[in-house]
PDB file of C-alpha atoms in Angstrom:
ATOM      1  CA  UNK A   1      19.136  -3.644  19.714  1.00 74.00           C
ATOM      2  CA  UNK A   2      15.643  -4.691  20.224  1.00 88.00           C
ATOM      3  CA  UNK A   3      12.760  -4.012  22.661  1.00 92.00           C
ATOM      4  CA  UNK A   4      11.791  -7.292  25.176  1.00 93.00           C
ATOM      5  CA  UNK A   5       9.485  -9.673  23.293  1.00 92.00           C
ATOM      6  CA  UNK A   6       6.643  -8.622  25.664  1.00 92.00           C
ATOM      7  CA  UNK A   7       6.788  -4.971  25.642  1.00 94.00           C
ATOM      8  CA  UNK A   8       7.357  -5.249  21.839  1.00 95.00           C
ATOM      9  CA  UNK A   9       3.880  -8.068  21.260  1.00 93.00           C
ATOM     10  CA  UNK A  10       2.164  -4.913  23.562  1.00 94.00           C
ATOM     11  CA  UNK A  11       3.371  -2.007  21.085  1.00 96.00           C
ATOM     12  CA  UNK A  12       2.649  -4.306  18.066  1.00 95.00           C
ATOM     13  CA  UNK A  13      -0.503  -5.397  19.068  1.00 94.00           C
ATOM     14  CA  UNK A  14      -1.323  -1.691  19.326  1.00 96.00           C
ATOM     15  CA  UNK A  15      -0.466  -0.580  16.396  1.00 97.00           C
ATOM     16  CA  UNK A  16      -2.718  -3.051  14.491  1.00 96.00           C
ATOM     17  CA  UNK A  17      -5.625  -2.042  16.876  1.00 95.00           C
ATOM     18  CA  UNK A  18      -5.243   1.847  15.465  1.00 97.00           C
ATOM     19  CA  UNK A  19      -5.140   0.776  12.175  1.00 96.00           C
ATOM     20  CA  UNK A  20      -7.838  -1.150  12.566  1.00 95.00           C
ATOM     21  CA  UNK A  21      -9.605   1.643  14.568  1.00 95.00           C
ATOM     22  CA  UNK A  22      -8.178   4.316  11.666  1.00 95.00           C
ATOM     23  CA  UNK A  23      -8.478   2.091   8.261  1.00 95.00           C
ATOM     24  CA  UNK A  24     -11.478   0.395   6.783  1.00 93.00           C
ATOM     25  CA  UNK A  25      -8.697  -1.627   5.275  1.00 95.00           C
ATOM     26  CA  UNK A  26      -8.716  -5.787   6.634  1.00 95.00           C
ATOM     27  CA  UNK A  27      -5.599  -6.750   9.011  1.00 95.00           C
ATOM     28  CA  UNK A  28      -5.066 -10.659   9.323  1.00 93.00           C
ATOM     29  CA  UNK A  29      -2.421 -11.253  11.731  1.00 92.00           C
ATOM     30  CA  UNK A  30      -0.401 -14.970  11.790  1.00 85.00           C
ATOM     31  CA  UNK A  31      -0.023 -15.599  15.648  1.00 70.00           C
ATOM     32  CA  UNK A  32      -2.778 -13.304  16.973  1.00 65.00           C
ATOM     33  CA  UNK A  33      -1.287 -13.709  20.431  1.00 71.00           C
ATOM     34  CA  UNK A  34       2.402 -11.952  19.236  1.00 79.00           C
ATOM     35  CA  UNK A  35       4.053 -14.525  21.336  1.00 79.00           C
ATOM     36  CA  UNK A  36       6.556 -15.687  18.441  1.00 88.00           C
ATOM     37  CA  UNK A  37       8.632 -13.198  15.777  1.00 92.00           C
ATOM     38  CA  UNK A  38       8.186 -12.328  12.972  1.00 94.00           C
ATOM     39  CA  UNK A  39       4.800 -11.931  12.958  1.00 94.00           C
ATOM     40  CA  UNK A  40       2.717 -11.290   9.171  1.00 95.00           C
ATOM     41  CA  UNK A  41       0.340  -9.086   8.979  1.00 96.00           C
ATOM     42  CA  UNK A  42      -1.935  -9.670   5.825  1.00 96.00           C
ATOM     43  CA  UNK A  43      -3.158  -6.473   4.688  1.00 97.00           C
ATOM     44  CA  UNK A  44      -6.445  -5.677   2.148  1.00 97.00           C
ATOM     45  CA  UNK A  45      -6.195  -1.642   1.319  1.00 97.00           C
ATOM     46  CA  UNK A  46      -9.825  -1.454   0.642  1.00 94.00           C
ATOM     47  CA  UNK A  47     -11.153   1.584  -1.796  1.00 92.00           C
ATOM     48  CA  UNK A  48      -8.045   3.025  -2.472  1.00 93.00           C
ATOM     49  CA  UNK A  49      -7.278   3.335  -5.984  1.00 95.00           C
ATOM     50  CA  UNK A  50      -4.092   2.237  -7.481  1.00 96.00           C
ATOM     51  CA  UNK A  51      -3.175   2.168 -11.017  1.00 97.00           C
ATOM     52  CA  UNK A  52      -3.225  -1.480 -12.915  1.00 97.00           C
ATOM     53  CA  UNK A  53      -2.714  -1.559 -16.611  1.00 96.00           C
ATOM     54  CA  UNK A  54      -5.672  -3.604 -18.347  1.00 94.00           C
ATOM     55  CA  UNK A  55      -5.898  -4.503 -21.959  1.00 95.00           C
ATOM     56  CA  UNK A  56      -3.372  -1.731 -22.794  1.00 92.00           C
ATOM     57  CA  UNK A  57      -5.435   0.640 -20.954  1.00 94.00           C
ATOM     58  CA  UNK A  58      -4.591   2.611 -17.553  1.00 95.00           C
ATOM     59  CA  UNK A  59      -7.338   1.508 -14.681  1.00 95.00           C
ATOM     60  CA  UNK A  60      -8.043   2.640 -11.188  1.00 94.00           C
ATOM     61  CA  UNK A  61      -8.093  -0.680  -8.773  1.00 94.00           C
ATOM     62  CA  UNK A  62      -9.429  -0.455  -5.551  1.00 94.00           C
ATOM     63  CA  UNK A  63      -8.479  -3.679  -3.327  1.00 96.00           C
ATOM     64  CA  UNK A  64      -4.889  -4.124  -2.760  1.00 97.00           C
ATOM     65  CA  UNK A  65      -2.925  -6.580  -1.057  1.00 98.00           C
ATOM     66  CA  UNK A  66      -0.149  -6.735   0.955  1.00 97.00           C
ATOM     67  CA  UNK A  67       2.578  -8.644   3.083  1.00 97.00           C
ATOM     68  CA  UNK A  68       3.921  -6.587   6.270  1.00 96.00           C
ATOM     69  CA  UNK A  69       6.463  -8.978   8.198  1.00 96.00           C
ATOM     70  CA  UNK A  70       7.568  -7.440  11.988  1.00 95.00           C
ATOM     71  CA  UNK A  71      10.681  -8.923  13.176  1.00 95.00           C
ATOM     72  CA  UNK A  72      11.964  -9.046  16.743  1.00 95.00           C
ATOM     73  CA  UNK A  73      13.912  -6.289  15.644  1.00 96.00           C
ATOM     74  CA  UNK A  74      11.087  -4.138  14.956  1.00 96.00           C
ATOM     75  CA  UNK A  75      10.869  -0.613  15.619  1.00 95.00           C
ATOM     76  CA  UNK A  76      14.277  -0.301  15.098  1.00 93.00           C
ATOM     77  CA  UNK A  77      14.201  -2.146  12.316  1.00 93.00           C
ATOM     78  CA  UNK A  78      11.675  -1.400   9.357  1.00 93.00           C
ATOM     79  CA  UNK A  79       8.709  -3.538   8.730  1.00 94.00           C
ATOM     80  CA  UNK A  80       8.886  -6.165   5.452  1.00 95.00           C
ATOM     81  CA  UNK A  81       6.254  -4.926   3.506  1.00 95.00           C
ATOM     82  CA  UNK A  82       5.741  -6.960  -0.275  1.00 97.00           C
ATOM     83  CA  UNK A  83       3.203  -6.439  -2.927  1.00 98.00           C
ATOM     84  CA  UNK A  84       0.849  -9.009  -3.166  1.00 98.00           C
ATOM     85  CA  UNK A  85      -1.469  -8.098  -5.648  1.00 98.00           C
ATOM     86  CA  UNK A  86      -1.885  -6.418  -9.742  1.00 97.00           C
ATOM     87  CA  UNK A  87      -0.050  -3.324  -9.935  1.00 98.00           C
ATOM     88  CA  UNK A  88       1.482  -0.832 -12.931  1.00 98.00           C
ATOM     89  CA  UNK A  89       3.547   1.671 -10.792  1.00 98.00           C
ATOM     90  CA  UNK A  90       7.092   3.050 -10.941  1.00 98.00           C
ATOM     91  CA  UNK A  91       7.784   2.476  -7.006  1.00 97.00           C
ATOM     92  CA  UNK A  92       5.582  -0.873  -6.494  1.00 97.00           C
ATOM     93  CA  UNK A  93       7.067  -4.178  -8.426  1.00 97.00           C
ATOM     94  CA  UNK A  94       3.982  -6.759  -9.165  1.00 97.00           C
ATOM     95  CA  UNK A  95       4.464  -9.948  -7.010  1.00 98.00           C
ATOM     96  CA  UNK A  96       5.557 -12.171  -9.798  1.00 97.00           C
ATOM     97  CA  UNK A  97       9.161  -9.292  -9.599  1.00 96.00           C
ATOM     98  CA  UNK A  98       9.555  -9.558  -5.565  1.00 96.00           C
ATOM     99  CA  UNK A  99       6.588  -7.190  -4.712  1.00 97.00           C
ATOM    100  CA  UNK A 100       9.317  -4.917  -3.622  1.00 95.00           C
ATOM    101  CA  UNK A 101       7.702  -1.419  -2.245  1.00 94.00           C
ATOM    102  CA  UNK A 102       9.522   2.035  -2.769  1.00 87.00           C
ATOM    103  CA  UNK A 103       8.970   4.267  -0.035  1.00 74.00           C
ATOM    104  CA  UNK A 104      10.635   7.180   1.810  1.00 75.00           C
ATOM    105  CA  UNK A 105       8.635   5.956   4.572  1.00 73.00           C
ATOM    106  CA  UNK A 106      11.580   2.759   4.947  1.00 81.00           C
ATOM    107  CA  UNK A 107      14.159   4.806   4.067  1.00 84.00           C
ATOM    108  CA  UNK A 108      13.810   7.439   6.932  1.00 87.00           C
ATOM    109  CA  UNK A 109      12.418   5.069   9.449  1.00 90.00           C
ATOM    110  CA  UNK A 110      12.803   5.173  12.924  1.00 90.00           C
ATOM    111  CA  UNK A 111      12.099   4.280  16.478  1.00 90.00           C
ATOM    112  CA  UNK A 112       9.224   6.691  16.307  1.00 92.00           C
ATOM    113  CA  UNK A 113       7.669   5.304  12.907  1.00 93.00           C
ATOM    114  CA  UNK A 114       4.589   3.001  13.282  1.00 96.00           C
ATOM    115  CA  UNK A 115       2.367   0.905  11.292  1.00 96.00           C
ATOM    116  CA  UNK A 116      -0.627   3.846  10.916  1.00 96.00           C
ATOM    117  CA  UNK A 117       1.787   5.635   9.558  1.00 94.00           C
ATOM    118  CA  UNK A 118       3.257   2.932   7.117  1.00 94.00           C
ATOM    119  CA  UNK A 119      -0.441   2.255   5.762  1.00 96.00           C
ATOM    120  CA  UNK A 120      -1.003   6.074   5.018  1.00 95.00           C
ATOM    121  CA  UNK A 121       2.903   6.179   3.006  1.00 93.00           C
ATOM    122  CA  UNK A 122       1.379   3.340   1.184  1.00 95.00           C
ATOM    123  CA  UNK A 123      -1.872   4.561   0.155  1.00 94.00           C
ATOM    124  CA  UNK A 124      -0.463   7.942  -0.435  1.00 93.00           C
ATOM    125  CA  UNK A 125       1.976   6.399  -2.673  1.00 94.00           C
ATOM    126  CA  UNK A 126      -0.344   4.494  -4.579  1.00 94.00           C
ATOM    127  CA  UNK A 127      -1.939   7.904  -5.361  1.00 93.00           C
ATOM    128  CA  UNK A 128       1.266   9.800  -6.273  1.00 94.00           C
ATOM    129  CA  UNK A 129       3.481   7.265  -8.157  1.00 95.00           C
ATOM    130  CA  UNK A 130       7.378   8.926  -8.759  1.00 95.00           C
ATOM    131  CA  UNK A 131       7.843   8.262 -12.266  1.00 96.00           C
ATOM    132  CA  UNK A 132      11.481  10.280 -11.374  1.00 94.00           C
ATOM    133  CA  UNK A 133      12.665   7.692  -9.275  1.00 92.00           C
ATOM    134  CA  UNK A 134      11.487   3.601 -10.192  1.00 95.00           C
ATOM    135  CA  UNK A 135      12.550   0.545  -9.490  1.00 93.00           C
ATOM    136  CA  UNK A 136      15.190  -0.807 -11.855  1.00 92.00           C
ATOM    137  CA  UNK A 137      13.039  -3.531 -13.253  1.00 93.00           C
ATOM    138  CA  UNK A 138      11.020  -3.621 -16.521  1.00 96.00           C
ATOM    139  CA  UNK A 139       7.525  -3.623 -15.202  1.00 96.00           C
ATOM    140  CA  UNK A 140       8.120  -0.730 -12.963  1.00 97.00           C
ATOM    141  CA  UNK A 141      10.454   1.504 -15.988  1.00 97.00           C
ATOM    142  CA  UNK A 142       7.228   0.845 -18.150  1.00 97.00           C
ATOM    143  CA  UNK A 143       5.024   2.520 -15.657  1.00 98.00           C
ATOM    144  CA  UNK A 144       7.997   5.251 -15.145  1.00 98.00           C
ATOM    145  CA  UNK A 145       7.777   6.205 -18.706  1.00 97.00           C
ATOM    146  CA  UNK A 146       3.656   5.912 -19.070  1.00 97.00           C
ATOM    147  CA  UNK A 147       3.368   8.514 -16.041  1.00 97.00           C
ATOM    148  CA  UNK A 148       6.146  10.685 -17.310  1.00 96.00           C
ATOM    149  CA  UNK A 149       3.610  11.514 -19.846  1.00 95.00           C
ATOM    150  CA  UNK A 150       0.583  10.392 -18.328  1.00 94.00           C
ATOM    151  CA  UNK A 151      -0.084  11.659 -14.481  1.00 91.00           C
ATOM    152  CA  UNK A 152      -2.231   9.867 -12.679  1.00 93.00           C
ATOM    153  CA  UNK A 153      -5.197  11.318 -11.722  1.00 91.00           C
ATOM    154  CA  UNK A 154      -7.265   8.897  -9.484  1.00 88.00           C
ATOM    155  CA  UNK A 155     -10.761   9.065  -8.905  1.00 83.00           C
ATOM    156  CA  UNK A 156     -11.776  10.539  -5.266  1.00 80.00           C
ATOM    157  CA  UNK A 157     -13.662   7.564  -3.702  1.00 74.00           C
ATOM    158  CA  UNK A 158     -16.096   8.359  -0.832  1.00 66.00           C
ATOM    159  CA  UNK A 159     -14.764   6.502   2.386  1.00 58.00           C
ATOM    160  CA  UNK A 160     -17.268   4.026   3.873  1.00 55.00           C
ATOM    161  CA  UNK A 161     -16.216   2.552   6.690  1.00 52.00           C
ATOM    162  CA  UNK A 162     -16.033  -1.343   6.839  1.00 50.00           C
ATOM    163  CA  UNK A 163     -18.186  -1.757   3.622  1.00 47.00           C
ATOM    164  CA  UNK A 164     -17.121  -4.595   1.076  1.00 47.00           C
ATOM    165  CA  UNK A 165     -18.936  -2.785  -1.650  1.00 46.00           C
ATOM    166  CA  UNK A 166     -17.333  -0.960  -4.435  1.00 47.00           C
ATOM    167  CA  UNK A 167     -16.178   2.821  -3.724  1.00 45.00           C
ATOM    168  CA  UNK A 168     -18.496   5.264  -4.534  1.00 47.00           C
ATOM    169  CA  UNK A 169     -16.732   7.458  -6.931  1.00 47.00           C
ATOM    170  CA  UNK A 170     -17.596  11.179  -6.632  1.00 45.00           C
ATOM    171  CA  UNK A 171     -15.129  12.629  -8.450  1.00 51.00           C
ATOM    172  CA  UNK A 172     -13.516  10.832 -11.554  1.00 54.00           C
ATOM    173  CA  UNK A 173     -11.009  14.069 -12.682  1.00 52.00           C
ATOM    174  CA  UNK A 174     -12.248  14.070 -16.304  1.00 45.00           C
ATOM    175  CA  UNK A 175     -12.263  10.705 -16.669  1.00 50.00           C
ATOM    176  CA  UNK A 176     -14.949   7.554 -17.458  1.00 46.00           C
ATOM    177  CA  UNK A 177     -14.971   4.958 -14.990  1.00 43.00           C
ATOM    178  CA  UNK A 178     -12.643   3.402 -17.621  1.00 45.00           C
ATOM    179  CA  UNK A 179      -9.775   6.063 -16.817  1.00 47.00           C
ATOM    180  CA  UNK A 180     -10.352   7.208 -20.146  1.00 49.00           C
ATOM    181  CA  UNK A 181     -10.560  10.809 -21.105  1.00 48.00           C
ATOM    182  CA  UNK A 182     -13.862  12.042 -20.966  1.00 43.00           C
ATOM    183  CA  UNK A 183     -15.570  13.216 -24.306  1.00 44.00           C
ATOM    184  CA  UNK A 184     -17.075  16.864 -25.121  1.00 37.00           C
TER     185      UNK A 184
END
């Protein structure tokens, strides 16, 4: 089943306009017009932290990319979504694995689901990795067993809307802006 290719280009095309309205994050859409399926949707999360493992060290990043593909099938079916940039998560496999992205979000998807809602799964998921449940690859176990004994406590980042400056960090949870444990 899938919607007519004109009423679907209208709902698409709306979507991306509330996140772009919502996020601060960048949307670059192939085929602006949404005349032709699938239709990618390059996606920058700006200052949202995510962990990345550096030099054997646990670090907060705060650009991510993404690849969101909507099919002609779309909102029945769920969007594409690959990783496209560094990574060290349990539910998130680094590009050079598949970029594969583990999210209730796909899994209980429906006709109702929409992008905005998709982009806050992700970035709530980059905050809350689920060492419990990882991908069955060897990047991703890695990260499973670091977090099992290592939560991840991001630094709060003030939002500032359309800025391509580095987040203001206003709360760093004990840590340098090294993620390292703070010193007394």
């Amino acid at each position: 089943m899938s919607l007519p290719t004109d009423i679907l280009a209208k709902r698409v095309k709306n979507e991306i306009g509330e996140c772009k309205q919502e996020f601060e994050h960048f949307f670059n859409v192939s085929g602006a017009g949404l005349d032709t399926f699938p239709v990618t949707i390059k996606v920058t999360l700006v200052n949202t932290p995510g962990p990345v493992m550096k030099d054997g060290q646990l670090k907060s990043r705060y650009n991510h990319k993404l690849q969101v593909t909507i099919t002609e099938d779309y909102p029945y079916q769920t969007p594409i979504a690959r990783w496209r940039s560094t990574i060290f998560h349990p539910n998130i496999m680094p590009p050079r694995d598949g970029g594969y992205i583990c999210t209730k979000l796909l899994d209980e998807w429906n006709f109702r689901s929409n992008l905005p809602s998709f982009i806050r799964g992700i970035e709530s998921l980059l905050l809350n990795p689920n060492p419990g449940d990882p991908y069955d690859n060897d990047t991703c176990t890695r990260a499973a067993e670091y977090f099992h004994t290592h939560p991840y406590n991001p630094p709060t980042v003030e939002p500032s809307r359309k800025s391509h400056k580095k987040p203001v960090i206003i709360s760093n949870n004990d840590k340098d802006n090294q993620g390292n444990e703070k010193k007394s």
